[in-house]
Tab-separated table of C-alpha atoms (C1' of nucleotides) in Angstrom:
chain	number	residue	atom	x	y	z
A	1483	MET	CA	-24.422	15.695	-18.397
A	1484	ARG	CA	-21.863	14.323	-20.818
A	1485	ILE	CA	-18.421	13.043	-20.094
A	1486	SER	CA	-16.647	16.364	-20.390
A	1487	GLU	CA	-18.861	17.930	-17.776
A	1488	LEU	CA	-18.455	14.903	-15.556
A	1489	SER	CA	-14.739	15.390	-15.924
A	1490	ARG	CA	-14.912	19.091	-15.200
A	1491	ARG	CA	-17.091	18.677	-12.144
A	1492	SER	CA	-15.029	15.867	-10.662
A	1493	GLY	CA	-11.586	17.037	-11.662
A	1494	VAL	CA	-10.842	13.634	-13.155
A	1495	PRO	CA	-9.454	13.630	-16.728
A	1496	VAL	CA	-11.730	12.275	-19.411
A	1497	ALA	CA	-9.251	9.568	-20.311
A	1498	THR	CA	-9.228	8.403	-16.729
A	1499	ILE	CA	-13.008	8.329	-16.584
A	1500	LYS	CA	-13.040	6.178	-19.673
A	1501	TYR	CA	-10.510	3.925	-18.025
A	1502	TYR	CA	-12.700	3.637	-14.945
A	1503	LEU	CA	-15.691	2.849	-17.135
A	1504	ARG	CA	-13.730	0.020	-18.717
A	1505	GLU	CA	-12.637	-1.169	-15.299
A	1506	GLU	CA	-16.240	-1.094	-14.135
A	1507	LEU	CA	-15.677	1.389	-11.395
A	1508	LEU	CA	-18.455	3.421	-12.980
A	1509	PRO	CA	-21.629	2.171	-14.622
A	1510	ALA	CA	-22.005	3.179	-18.248
A	1511	GLY	CA	-24.017	6.274	-19.004
A	1512	VAL	CA	-27.320	6.110	-20.805
A	1513	ALA	CA	-26.497	6.105	-24.492
A	1514	THR	CA	-28.490	8.708	-26.373
A	1515	SER	CA	-26.859	7.919	-29.689
A	1516	ALA	CA	-23.940	6.004	-31.078
A	1517	THR	CA	-21.456	8.535	-29.826
A	1518	GLN	CA	-23.214	10.167	-26.940
A	1519	ALA	CA	-24.105	9.110	-23.456
A	1520	GLU	CA	-25.726	10.862	-20.566
A	1521	TYR	CA	-24.355	10.786	-17.023
A	1522	ASP	CA	-26.107	11.944	-13.891
A	1523	ASP	CA	-25.369	12.854	-10.294
A	1524	HIS	CA	-25.126	9.230	-9.370
A	1525	HIS	CA	-22.163	8.858	-11.691
A	1526	LEU	CA	-20.578	11.973	-10.298
A	1527	ARG	CA	-20.965	10.707	-6.773
A	1528	ARG	CA	-19.562	7.353	-7.697
A	1529	LEU	CA	-16.626	8.925	-9.401
A	1530	ARG	CA	-15.792	11.080	-6.413
A	1531	LEU	CA	-16.080	8.060	-4.180
A	1532	ALA	CA	-13.805	5.999	-6.395
A	1533	ARG	CA	-11.246	8.774	-6.571
A	1534	ALA	CA	-11.247	9.120	-2.804
A	1535	LEU	CA	-10.611	5.432	-2.336
A	1536	ILE	CA	-7.883	5.373	-4.964
A	1537	ALA	CA	-6.126	8.680	-4.540
A	1538	VAL	CA	-6.677	9.468	-0.872
A	1539	ARG	CA	-6.715	6.031	0.628
A	1540	GLY	CA	-4.486	4.415	-1.952
A	1541	LEU	CA	-6.605	1.400	-2.796
A	1542	SER	CA	-5.892	-0.390	-6.015
A	1543	VAL	CA	-8.348	-0.130	-8.857
A	1544	SER	CA	-9.343	-3.761	-8.505
A	1545	THR	CA	-9.902	-3.445	-4.770
A	1546	THR	CA	-11.930	-0.324	-5.356
A	1547	ARG	CA	-14.043	-2.193	-7.852
A	1548	GLU	CA	-14.819	-4.826	-5.269
A	1549	VAL	CA	-15.704	-2.234	-2.689
A	1550	LEU	CA	-18.075	-0.459	-5.036
A	1551	ARG	CA	-19.612	-3.702	-6.158
A	1552	ALA	CA	-20.186	-4.747	-2.567
A	1553	LEU	CA	-21.786	-1.377	-1.936
A	1554	ASP	CA	-24.289	-2.068	-4.681
A	1555	GLU	CA	-25.024	-5.624	-3.720
A	1556	HIS	CA	-25.233	-5.322	0.040
A	1557	SER	CA	-26.906	-1.991	0.372
A	1558	THR	CA	-28.690	-3.495	3.329
A	1559	ASP	CA	-26.948	-6.011	5.599
A	1560	LEU	CA	-24.404	-3.716	7.102
A	1561	HIS	CA	-22.576	-6.355	9.064
A	1562	LEU	CA	-22.392	-8.538	6.012
A	1563	LEU	CA	-20.651	-5.664	4.305
A	1564	PHE	CA	-18.278	-5.317	7.207
A	1565	GLY	CA	-17.591	-9.017	7.132
A	1566	LEU	CA	-16.079	-8.679	3.707
A	1567	ALA	CA	-13.277	-6.640	5.222
A	1568	LEU	CA	-13.113	-4.701	2.027
A	1569	GLY	CA	-9.813	-3.360	0.921
A	1570	ALA	CA	-7.921	-4.740	3.855
A	1571	VAL	CA	-4.356	-3.696	4.123
A	1572	VAL	CA	-2.346	-6.797	3.537
A	1573	PRO	CA	-1.407	-7.201	-0.098
A	1574	THR	CA	0.415	-10.522	-0.016
A	1575	ASP	CA	-1.128	-13.914	-0.080
A	1576	GLU	CA	1.335	-16.628	0.673
A	1577	PRO	CA	-0.573	-19.896	0.790
A	1578	ASP	CA	1.680	-21.120	3.547
A	1579	SER	CA	-0.489	-24.120	4.279
A	1580	PRO	CA	-2.082	-25.652	1.213
A	1581	SER	CA	-3.863	-28.226	3.303
A	1582	ASP	CA	-7.497	-29.262	3.223
A	1583	GLN	CA	-8.053	-31.135	6.434
A	1584	PRO	CA	-9.289	-29.193	9.458
A	1585	GLN	CA	-6.084	-28.177	11.123
A	1586	GLU	CA	-5.553	-26.874	14.577
A	1587	PRO	CA	-6.944	-23.416	15.333
A	1588	THR	CA	-4.729	-20.547	14.279
A	1589	PRO	CA	-3.785	-17.763	16.685
A	1590	ALA	CA	-6.486	-15.680	15.019
A	1591	ASP	CA	-9.103	-18.303	15.770
A	1592	GLU	CA	-8.029	-18.514	19.379
A	1593	LEU	CA	-8.072	-14.766	19.741
A	1594	ILE	CA	-11.531	-14.451	18.245
A	1595	SER	CA	-13.031	-17.128	20.408
A	1596	ALA	CA	-11.333	-15.732	23.499
A	1597	LEU	CA	-12.893	-12.381	22.701
A	1598	GLY	CA	-16.278	-13.955	22.188
A	1599	TRP	CA	-16.615	-12.397	18.786
A	1600	GLU	CA	-18.900	-13.624	16.061
A	1601	ILE	CA	-16.792	-13.437	12.924
A	1602	SER	CA	-17.313	-14.946	9.516
A	1603	GLU	CA	-15.154	-18.006	8.975
A	1604	LYS	CA	-13.546	-16.902	5.777
A	1605	ALA	CA	-12.694	-13.386	6.852
A	1606	PRO	CA	-9.341	-12.434	5.305
A	1607	THR	CA	-8.580	-10.531	8.471
A	1608	ARG	CA	-7.914	-13.826	10.218
A	1609	ALA	CA	-5.015	-14.551	7.932
A	1610	THR	CA	-3.609	-11.089	8.528
A	1611	ILE	CA	-3.484	-11.678	12.243
A	1612	THR	CA	-2.025	-15.141	12.039
A	1613	ASP	CA	0.580	-14.172	9.477
A	1614	THR	CA	1.703	-11.153	11.420
A	1615	ILE	CA	2.085	-13.048	14.663
A	1616	HIS	CA	4.082	-15.610	12.761
A	1617	THR	CA	6.352	-12.962	11.277
A	1618	LEU	CA	6.878	-11.190	14.576
A	1619	ARG	CA	7.897	-14.418	16.215
A	1620	GLU	CA	10.294	-15.214	13.418
A	1621	LEU	CA	11.905	-11.876	14.046
A	1622	GLY	CA	12.310	-12.637	17.705
A	1623	LEU	CA	9.437	-10.691	19.226
A	1624	PRO	CA	7.390	-12.347	21.963
A	1625	ALA	CA	4.085	-12.140	20.107
A	1626	ASP	CA	1.065	-14.366	20.565
A	1627	TRP	CA	-2.680	-13.963	20.434
A	1628	GLN	CA	-2.872	-13.047	24.118
A	1629	THR	CA	-0.824	-9.957	23.353
A	1630	LEU	CA	-3.573	-8.799	21.051
A	1631	VAL	CA	-6.460	-9.080	23.484
A	1632	PRO	CA	-6.096	-5.572	24.928
A	1633	TYR	CA	-5.660	-4.188	21.419
A	1634	ALA	CA	-8.855	-5.948	20.432
A	1635	ARG	CA	-10.715	-4.376	23.333
A	1636	LEU	CA	-9.683	-0.977	22.101
A	1637	ALA	CA	-10.746	-1.993	18.616
A	1638	GLU	CA	-14.185	-2.768	19.997
A	1639	ARG	CA	-14.490	0.732	21.296
A	1640	THR	CA	-13.233	2.146	18.026
A	1641	ALA	CA	-15.912	0.163	16.241
A	1642	ASP	CA	-18.462	1.590	18.666
A	1643	LEU	CA	-17.446	5.048	17.602
A	1644	ASP	CA	-17.684	4.031	13.978
A	1645	LEU	CA	-21.180	2.660	14.333
A	1646	ALA	CA	-22.271	5.704	16.295
A	1647	GLN	CA	-21.340	7.847	13.303
A	1648	LEU	CA	-23.836	5.921	11.249
A	1649	GLU	CA	-26.764	6.598	13.551
A	1650	ASP	CA	-27.676	9.957	12.031
A	1651	ALA	CA	-27.990	8.549	8.530
A	1652	GLU	CA	-31.531	7.428	7.942
A	1653	ASP	CA	-31.442	6.402	4.340
A	1654	PRO	CA	-30.003	2.879	4.249
A	1655	LEU	CA	-28.115	3.641	1.071
A	1656	GLU	CA	-26.582	6.655	2.703
A	1657	ARG	CA	-25.802	4.424	5.645
A	1658	VAL	CA	-23.761	1.796	3.858
A	1659	GLU	CA	-21.886	4.397	1.894
A	1660	ARG	CA	-20.971	6.134	5.097
A	1661	ALA	CA	-19.956	2.847	6.634
A	1662	VAL	CA	-17.574	2.170	3.794
A	1663	LEU	CA	-16.162	5.668	3.789
A	1664	LEU	CA	-15.667	5.767	7.518
A	1665	THR	CA	-14.131	2.351	7.636
A	1666	ILE	CA	-11.772	2.771	4.750
A	1667	LEU	CA	-10.900	6.446	4.677
A	1668	LEU	CA	-10.407	6.635	8.402
A	1669	GLU	CA	-7.824	3.896	8.399
A	1670	PRO	CA	-4.838	6.107	7.630
A	1671	VAL	CA	-6.125	8.578	10.171
A	1672	LEU	CA	-6.325	6.002	12.929
A	1673	LEU	CA	-2.808	4.878	12.185
A	1674	ALA	CA	-1.657	8.480	12.121
A	1675	LEU	CA	-3.250	9.065	15.502
A	1676	ARG	CA	-1.461	6.051	16.854
A	1677	ARG	CA	1.865	7.289	15.512
A	1678	MET	CA	1.360	10.665	17.072
A	1679	ALA	CA	0.212	9.188	20.346
A	1680	GLN	CA	3.361	7.080	20.363
A	1681	GLU	CA	5.502	10.123	19.761
A	1682	ASN	CA	3.703	12.093	22.425
A	1683	GLU	CA	3.773	9.335	24.993
A	1684	SER	CA	7.367	8.455	24.294
A	1685	ALA	CA	8.453	12.083	24.584
A	1686	LYS	CA	6.549	12.348	27.833
A	1687	ARG	CA	8.283	9.343	29.305
A	1688	HIS	CA	11.767	10.195	28.091
A	1689	PRO	CA	11.971	13.986	27.878
A	1690	ARG	CA	14.882	15.473	26.012
A	1691	PRO	CA	16.948	17.555	28.452
A	1692	ASP	CA	17.738	20.352	25.968
A	1693	THR	CA	14.292	20.604	24.453
A	1694	GLY	CA	12.622	22.113	27.443
A	1695	PRO	CA	9.594	24.402	27.466
A	1696	ASP	CA	10.208	26.407	24.343
A	1697	THR	CA	11.795	29.817	24.696
A	1698	ASP	CA	11.941	30.171	20.953
B	1409	MET	CA	28.956	-16.328	5.069
B	1410	ARG	CA	28.738	-15.498	1.395
B	1411	ILE	CA	25.749	-14.390	-0.589
B	1412	SER	CA	24.514	-17.838	-1.470
B	1413	GLU	CA	24.334	-18.832	2.151
B	1414	LEU	CA	22.641	-15.566	3.016
B	1415	SER	CA	20.113	-16.387	0.349
B	1416	ARG	CA	19.616	-19.921	1.575
B	1417	ARG	CA	19.183	-18.889	5.191
B	1418	SER	CA	16.770	-16.064	4.441
B	1419	GLY	CA	14.854	-17.618	1.592
B	1420	VAL	CA	15.454	-14.539	-0.538
B	1421	PRO	CA	16.828	-15.156	-4.051
B	1422	VAL	CA	20.383	-14.034	-4.690
B	1423	ALA	CA	19.247	-11.688	-7.452
B	1424	THR	CA	16.884	-10.010	-5.050
B	1425	ILE	CA	19.590	-9.651	-2.415
B	1426	LYS	CA	21.777	-7.964	-4.976
B	1427	TYR	CA	18.909	-5.670	-5.828
B	1428	TYR	CA	18.480	-4.794	-2.176
B	1429	LEU	CA	22.205	-4.116	-1.892
B	1430	ARG	CA	21.952	-1.705	-4.802
B	1431	GLU	CA	18.891	-0.111	-3.236
B	1432	GLU	CA	20.778	0.236	0.027
B	1433	LEU	CA	18.398	-1.851	2.037
B	1434	LEU	CA	21.410	-3.875	3.070
B	1435	PRO	CA	24.909	-2.642	3.821
B	1436	ALA	CA	27.586	-4.119	1.608
B	1437	GLY	CA	29.420	-7.125	2.913
B	1438	VAL	CA	33.092	-6.981	3.810
B	1439	ALA	CA	34.944	-7.497	0.566
B	1440	THR	CA	37.574	-10.184	0.914
B	1441	SER	CA	38.637	-9.886	-2.690
B	1442	ALA	CA	37.456	-8.331	-5.934
B	1443	THR	CA	34.686	-10.848	-6.357
B	1444	GLN	CA	33.992	-12.006	-2.854
B	1445	ALA	CA	32.355	-10.487	0.154
B	1446	GLU	CA	31.550	-11.747	3.603
B	1447	TYR	CA	28.175	-11.280	5.255
B	1448	ASP	CA	27.305	-11.849	8.875
B	1449	ASP	CA	24.315	-12.277	11.149
B	1450	HIS	CA	23.657	-8.583	11.098
B	1451	HIS	CA	23.049	-8.784	7.365
B	1452	LEU	CA	20.792	-11.754	7.805
B	1453	ARG	CA	18.763	-9.974	10.436
B	1454	ARG	CA	18.493	-6.893	8.269
B	1455	LEU	CA	17.403	-8.900	5.326
B	1456	ARG	CA	14.678	-10.648	7.292
B	1457	LEU	CA	13.514	-7.310	8.635
B	1458	ALA	CA	13.418	-5.763	5.176
B	1459	ARG	CA	11.505	-8.720	3.787
B	1460	ALA	CA	8.966	-8.490	6.579
B	1461	LEU	CA	8.356	-4.824	5.897
B	1462	ILE	CA	8.108	-5.351	2.160
B	1463	ALA	CA	6.349	-8.673	1.829
B	1464	VAL	CA	4.252	-8.834	4.980
B	1465	ARG	CA	3.436	-5.215	5.554
B	1466	GLY	CA	3.616	-4.166	1.928
B	1467	LEU	CA	5.908	-1.196	2.239
B	1468	SER	CA	7.632	0.016	-0.882
B	1469	VAL	CA	11.343	-0.489	-1.258
B	1470	SER	CA	12.034	3.219	-0.930
B	1471	THR	CA	9.944	3.512	2.224
B	1472	THR	CA	11.661	0.490	3.639
B	1473	ARG	CA	15.010	2.092	2.908
B	1474	GLU	CA	13.979	5.148	4.903
B	1475	VAL	CA	12.780	3.045	7.794
B	1476	LEU	CA	16.006	1.098	7.949
B	1477	ARG	CA	18.080	4.236	7.631
B	1478	ALA	CA	16.160	5.852	10.472
B	1479	LEU	CA	16.748	2.740	12.535
B	1480	ASP	CA	20.473	3.187	12.100
B	1481	GLU	CA	20.572	6.880	12.707
B	1482	HIS	CA	18.216	7.169	15.654
B	1483	SER	CA	19.070	4.036	17.493
B	1484	THR	CA	18.526	6.077	20.593
B	1485	ASP	CA	15.844	8.791	20.719
B	1486	LEU	CA	12.827	6.590	20.487
B	1487	HIS	CA	10.306	9.380	20.285
B	1488	LEU	CA	12.317	11.051	17.571
B	1489	LEU	CA	12.024	7.834	15.645
B	1490	PHE	CA	8.297	7.773	16.242
B	1491	GLY	CA	8.036	11.358	15.132
B	1492	LEU	CA	9.185	10.386	11.674
B	1493	ALA	CA	5.967	8.437	11.238
B	1494	LEU	CA	7.877	6.014	9.124
B	1495	GLY	CA	6.095	4.308	6.330
B	1496	ALA	CA	2.804	5.990	6.981
B	1497	VAL	CA	-0.086	4.746	4.973
B	1498	VAL	CA	-0.969	7.600	2.696
B	1499	PRO	CA	0.807	7.330	-0.623
B	1500	THR	CA	-0.366	10.494	-2.327
B	1501	ASP	CA	1.042	13.934	-1.885
B	1502	GLU	CA	-1.081	16.577	-3.486
B	1503	PRO	CA	0.459	19.960	-2.663
B	1504	ASP	CA	-2.964	21.453	-2.362
B	1505	SER	CA	-1.712	24.675	-0.845
B	1506	PRO	CA	1.625	25.848	-2.226
B	1507	SER	CA	1.682	28.820	0.090
B	1508	ASP	CA	4.471	30.096	2.299
B	1509	GLN	CA	2.817	32.458	4.711
B	1510	PRO	CA	1.633	31.096	8.026
B	1511	GLN	CA	-1.906	30.128	7.291
B	1512	GLU	CA	-4.685	29.371	9.692
B	1513	PRO	CA	-4.368	26.189	11.721
B	1514	THR	CA	-5.504	23.050	9.962
B	1515	PRO	CA	-7.987	20.635	11.521
B	1516	ALA	CA	-5.006	18.475	12.440
B	1517	ASP	CA	-3.383	21.357	14.307
B	1518	GLU	CA	-6.559	22.066	16.194
B	1519	LEU	CA	-7.020	18.449	17.083
B	1520	ILE	CA	-3.474	18.094	18.348
B	1521	SER	CA	-3.619	21.171	20.500
B	1522	ALA	CA	-7.035	20.193	21.838
B	1523	LEU	CA	-5.563	16.856	22.830
B	1524	GLY	CA	-2.614	18.518	24.468
B	1525	TRP	CA	-0.175	16.456	22.443
B	1526	GLU	CA	3.403	17.382	21.771
B	1527	ILE	CA	3.912	16.555	18.126
B	1528	SER	CA	6.667	17.550	15.751
B	1529	GLU	CA	5.606	20.343	13.417
B	1530	LYS	CA	6.482	18.635	10.217
B	1531	ALA	CA	4.914	15.292	10.990
B	1532	PRO	CA	3.381	13.905	7.785
B	1533	THR	CA	0.587	12.489	9.893
B	1534	ARG	CA	-0.853	15.979	10.193
B	1535	ALA	CA	-1.459	16.139	6.478
B	1536	THR	CA	-3.097	12.735	6.526
B	1537	ILE	CA	-5.628	13.910	9.054
B	1538	THR	CA	-6.364	17.199	7.389
B	1539	ASP	CA	-6.655	15.678	3.940
B	1540	THR	CA	-8.976	12.940	5.091
B	1541	ILE	CA	-11.290	15.329	6.905
B	1542	HIS	CA	-11.344	17.408	3.768
B	1543	THR	CA	-12.212	14.426	1.603
B	1544	LEU	CA	-14.907	13.182	3.939
B	1545	ARG	CA	-16.558	16.571	3.943
B	1546	GLU	CA	-16.430	16.757	0.172
B	1547	LEU	CA	-18.248	13.479	0.105
B	1548	GLY	CA	-20.939	14.793	2.375
B	1549	LEU	CA	-19.933	13.284	5.695
B	1550	PRO	CA	-20.139	15.471	8.799
B	1551	ALA	CA	-16.456	15.153	9.685
B	1552	ASP	CA	-14.392	17.605	11.672
B	1553	TRP	CA	-11.552	17.420	14.135
B	1554	GLN	CA	-13.906	17.123	17.089
B	1555	THR	CA	-15.116	13.835	15.663
B	1556	LEU	CA	-11.616	12.480	16.001
B	1557	VAL	CA	-11.062	13.318	19.650
B	1558	PRO	CA	-12.519	10.075	21.012
B	1559	TYR	CA	-10.600	8.133	18.406
B	1560	ALA	CA	-7.452	9.905	19.524
B	1561	ARG	CA	-8.085	8.922	23.117
B	1562	LEU	CA	-8.252	5.314	22.067
B	1563	ALA	CA	-5.072	5.828	20.076
B	1564	GLU	CA	-3.391	7.024	23.245
B	1565	ARG	CA	-4.248	3.796	24.948
B	1566	THR	CA	-3.098	1.816	21.964
B	1567	ALA	CA	0.213	3.642	22.115
B	1568	ASP	CA	0.413	2.799	25.812
B	1569	LEU	CA	0.148	-0.854	24.920
B	1570	ASP	CA	2.811	-0.403	22.262
B	1571	LEU	CA	5.244	1.227	24.634
B	1572	ALA	CA	4.571	-1.386	27.278
B	1573	GLN	CA	5.742	-4.042	24.830
B	1574	LEU	CA	9.086	-2.306	24.664
B	1575	GLU	CA	9.689	-2.407	28.391
B	1576	ASP	CA	11.183	-5.889	28.451
B	1577	ALA	CA	13.815	-5.042	25.869
B	1578	GLU	CA	16.919	-3.813	27.625
B	1579	ASP	CA	19.340	-3.360	24.792
B	1580	PRO	CA	18.506	0.005	23.197
B	1581	LEU	CA	19.196	-1.375	19.735
B	1582	GLU	CA	16.781	-4.178	20.398
B	1583	ARG	CA	14.367	-1.575	21.661
B	1584	VAL	CA	14.196	0.601	18.577
B	1585	GLU	CA	13.967	-2.390	16.317
B	1586	ARG	CA	11.049	-3.663	18.321
B	1587	ALA	CA	9.452	-0.260	18.235
B	1588	VAL	CA	9.615	-0.189	14.466
B	1589	LEU	CA	8.366	-3.717	14.088
B	1590	LEU	CA	5.507	-3.272	16.494
B	1591	THR	CA	4.484	0.018	15.013
B	1592	ILE	CA	4.626	-1.015	11.409
B	1593	LEU	CA	3.814	-4.692	11.368
B	1594	LEU	CA	0.956	-4.322	13.789
B	1595	GLU	CA	-0.818	-1.774	11.617
B	1596	PRO	CA	-2.650	-4.273	9.429
B	1597	VAL	CA	-3.543	-6.223	12.540
B	1598	LEU	CA	-5.070	-3.232	14.271
B	1599	LEU	CA	-7.121	-2.453	11.196
B	1600	ALA	CA	-8.148	-6.083	10.953
B	1601	LEU	CA	-9.249	-6.034	14.579
B	1602	ARG	CA	-11.307	-2.943	13.885
B	1603	ARG	CA	-12.962	-4.588	10.900
B	1604	MET	CA	-13.826	-7.625	12.917
B	1605	ALA	CA	-15.072	-5.578	15.826
B	1606	GLN	CA	-17.292	-3.691	13.397
B	1607	GLU	CA	-18.664	-6.902	12.024
B	1608	ASN	CA	-19.227	-8.312	15.481
B	1609	GLU	CA	-20.813	-5.185	16.884
B	1610	SER	CA	-22.964	-4.636	13.823
B	1611	ALA	CA	-24.214	-8.214	13.900
B	1612	LYS	CA	-24.967	-7.849	17.583
B	1613	ARG	CA	-27.034	-4.737	17.016
B	1614	HIS	CA	-28.874	-5.960	13.954
B	1615	PRO	CA	-29.141	-9.724	14.279
B	1616	ARG	CA	-30.158	-11.626	11.192
B	1617	PRO	CA	-33.467	-13.388	11.878
B	1618	ASP	CA	-32.442	-16.654	10.218
B	1619	THR	CA	-28.930	-16.754	11.608
B	1620	GLY	CA	-29.941	-17.239	15.187
B	1621	PRO	CA	-27.898	-18.849	17.973
B	1622	ASP	CA	-26.053	-21.462	16.038
B	1623	THR	CA	-27.546	-24.900	15.849
B	1624	ASP	CA	-24.988	-25.841	13.257
C	978	DA	C1'	-21.543	22.925	-44.434
C	979	DA	C1'	-17.661	23.405	-41.228
C	980	DA	C1'	-15.853	22.878	-36.739
C	981	DA	C1'	-15.998	20.846	-32.334
C	982	DT	C1'	-17.163	17.108	-29.269
C	983	DT	C1'	-17.978	12.433	-28.061
C	984	DG	C1'	-17.800	7.215	-27.360
C	985	DG	C1'	-15.124	3.409	-27.814
C	986	DG	C1'	-11.032	1.244	-28.453
C	987	DT	C1'	-6.016	0.441	-28.713
C	988	DA	C1'	-1.436	1.480	-27.901
C	989	DG	C1'	2.001	3.561	-25.241
C	990	DC	C1'	4.143	5.495	-21.126
C	991	DT	C1'	6.047	5.653	-16.386
C	992	DC	C1'	6.959	3.444	-12.227
C	993	DT	C1'	7.870	-0.452	-9.138
C	994	DA	C1'	9.935	-4.707	-7.932
C	995	DC	C1'	12.134	-7.915	-9.325
C	996	DT	C1'	14.753	-11.482	-12.391
C	997	DG	C1'	18.141	-13.086	-15.810
C	998	DT	C1'	22.323	-12.735	-18.058
C	999	DC	C1'	27.032	-11.493	-18.729
C	1000	DT	C1'	31.965	-10.829	-17.469
C	1001	DA	C1'	36.019	-10.954	-15.091
C	1002	DA	C1'	37.965	-12.395	-10.973
C	1003	DT	C1'	38.537	-15.623	-7.537
C	1004	DA	C1'	37.903	-19.895	-4.801
C	1005	DT	C1'	38.108	-24.709	-4.526
C	1006	DA	C1'	38.875	-29.620	-5.937
C	1007	DG	C1'	41.651	-32.873	-7.775
D	943	DC	C1'	48.491	-26.372	-11.675
D	944	DT	C1'	44.416	-26.928	-14.142
D	945	DA	C1'	39.355	-27.411	-14.288
D	946	DT	C1'	35.064	-26.303	-12.336
D	947	DA	C1'	32.151	-23.538	-9.570
D	948	DT	C1'	31.038	-19.295	-7.376
D	949	DT	C1'	30.848	-14.499	-6.886
D	950	DA	C1'	30.496	-9.164	-7.369
D	951	DG	C1'	28.921	-5.842	-10.091
D	952	DA	C1'	26.613	-4.013	-13.921
D	953	DC	C1'	22.878	-3.866	-16.976
D	954	DA	C1'	18.921	-5.392	-19.713
D	955	DG	C1'	14.541	-7.444	-19.548
D	956	DT	C1'	9.939	-8.549	-17.540
D	957	DA	C1'	5.289	-8.161	-15.614
D	958	DG	C1'	1.761	-5.626	-13.640
D	959	DA	C1'	-0.507	-1.285	-12.251
D	960	DG	C1'	-2.403	3.072	-13.423
D	961	DC	C1'	-2.975	6.052	-16.166
D	962	DT	C1'	-2.575	8.960	-20.800
D	963	DA	C1'	-2.575	9.925	-25.730
D	964	DC	C1'	-4.240	9.075	-29.990
D	965	DC	C1'	-7.420	7.604	-33.555
D	966	DC	C1'	-11.827	7.145	-35.909
D	967	DA	C1'	-16.410	7.352	-37.019
D	968	DA	C1'	-20.569	9.484	-35.570
D	969	DT	C1'	-22.863	13.062	-34.157
D	970	DT	C1'	-23.714	18.029	-32.263
D	971	DT	C1'	-23.180	22.632	-32.495
D	972	DT	C1'	-22.375	26.867	-34.944
DNA sequence: AAAATTGGGTAGCTCTACTGTCTAATATAG
DNA sequence: CTATATTAGACAGTAGAGCTACCCAATTTT
């Protein structure tokens, strides 16, 4: 198919597809002449995937590029893919400690070793944890890595569910793509579930007197 | 204190503080003359809170404004505050169905009633869930609301942990502020924990042959 | 042969989050 | 009481992200 059909079938404007091609979110089509190129189902699939990450999940174009690149390069090695912590949430990078020497373990390090987890050293998720604990403490909350241990145990079980979803996929390519989609697209959902569970639980514990069993 | 001291104590540039005043992230100081205003610890606290939401969590200024406004207005009614699902992750709003008539229940509705949760009707989290299921299915994943039930159960327990953190706060103002901070600032951490748990679990299930028990 | 489409590229547009500058009024120091 | 510094408030400017519109030459299609 040519670009207009790719556009029609994906719902993405031609100009945007061209932009994505420039940004290397999509591989170039096979050029059949100076002004013609042929795209196939692989491109369509890629495009839909990219759009989902950008429009549904809200990833930036550059983050999406990294995710897609990692998908290509680590189509095996699932845990290596996970270790990249692709498209993690935290956008800021304040190099609070520009040191080189091996400093004392951060709260994240302590947490991870207390959990007995095997986590890559350079995982950006470590910084997220340490930074957040730091911020919470600055704001007067009693936060430390011990607080996070029960959360981490629940995260383990969440990850179990995630990995179970991948069992049915036999094709390894299918498998990594699913892993990425489940990991990234489910993130807003998991947070939404938490919000709703908070609302539900809080309402249960402190019921409004006037909002009884609805007679409406 | 005046604005320069507020700036010095918070680390936020004066120009940025002025911007936040215009954007109503901070209440105006008490004007002592035409060109002078007095700020107090409340302003400082607010400013630190706003900066944490914006710089650490990555919320937009407008979302942050809504969060802070909700904090003021619902300083009691914790579950009402939760129900707002402040600063939820999903940035897009595609009005996919511009209908008025009561349509069939969405996957989110079915999930919520299956869980037995009491959730406000207009919670934006519902749309997040429905949209994501829709997207996953479009991309060929076998996703439906049943898939999310076990995730929701884990979310319940996460929410339990969240609410337990609020127990020690006696002052209700302190309480809602903690609720907001814990809910919002912990989000990246929870996702980071999930990523790491995935990596850990995946490595455990599919150990690399060469990366045995570390001799390093 | 005429009209439509395409690839490739560049420029422009909108939005967000600041940042810098200006002015008049006021505070403060001497 | 004068000189210097600071401030509130307004507004313009900036940088980056994510598109979007336009142009042109080279084909296709009719």
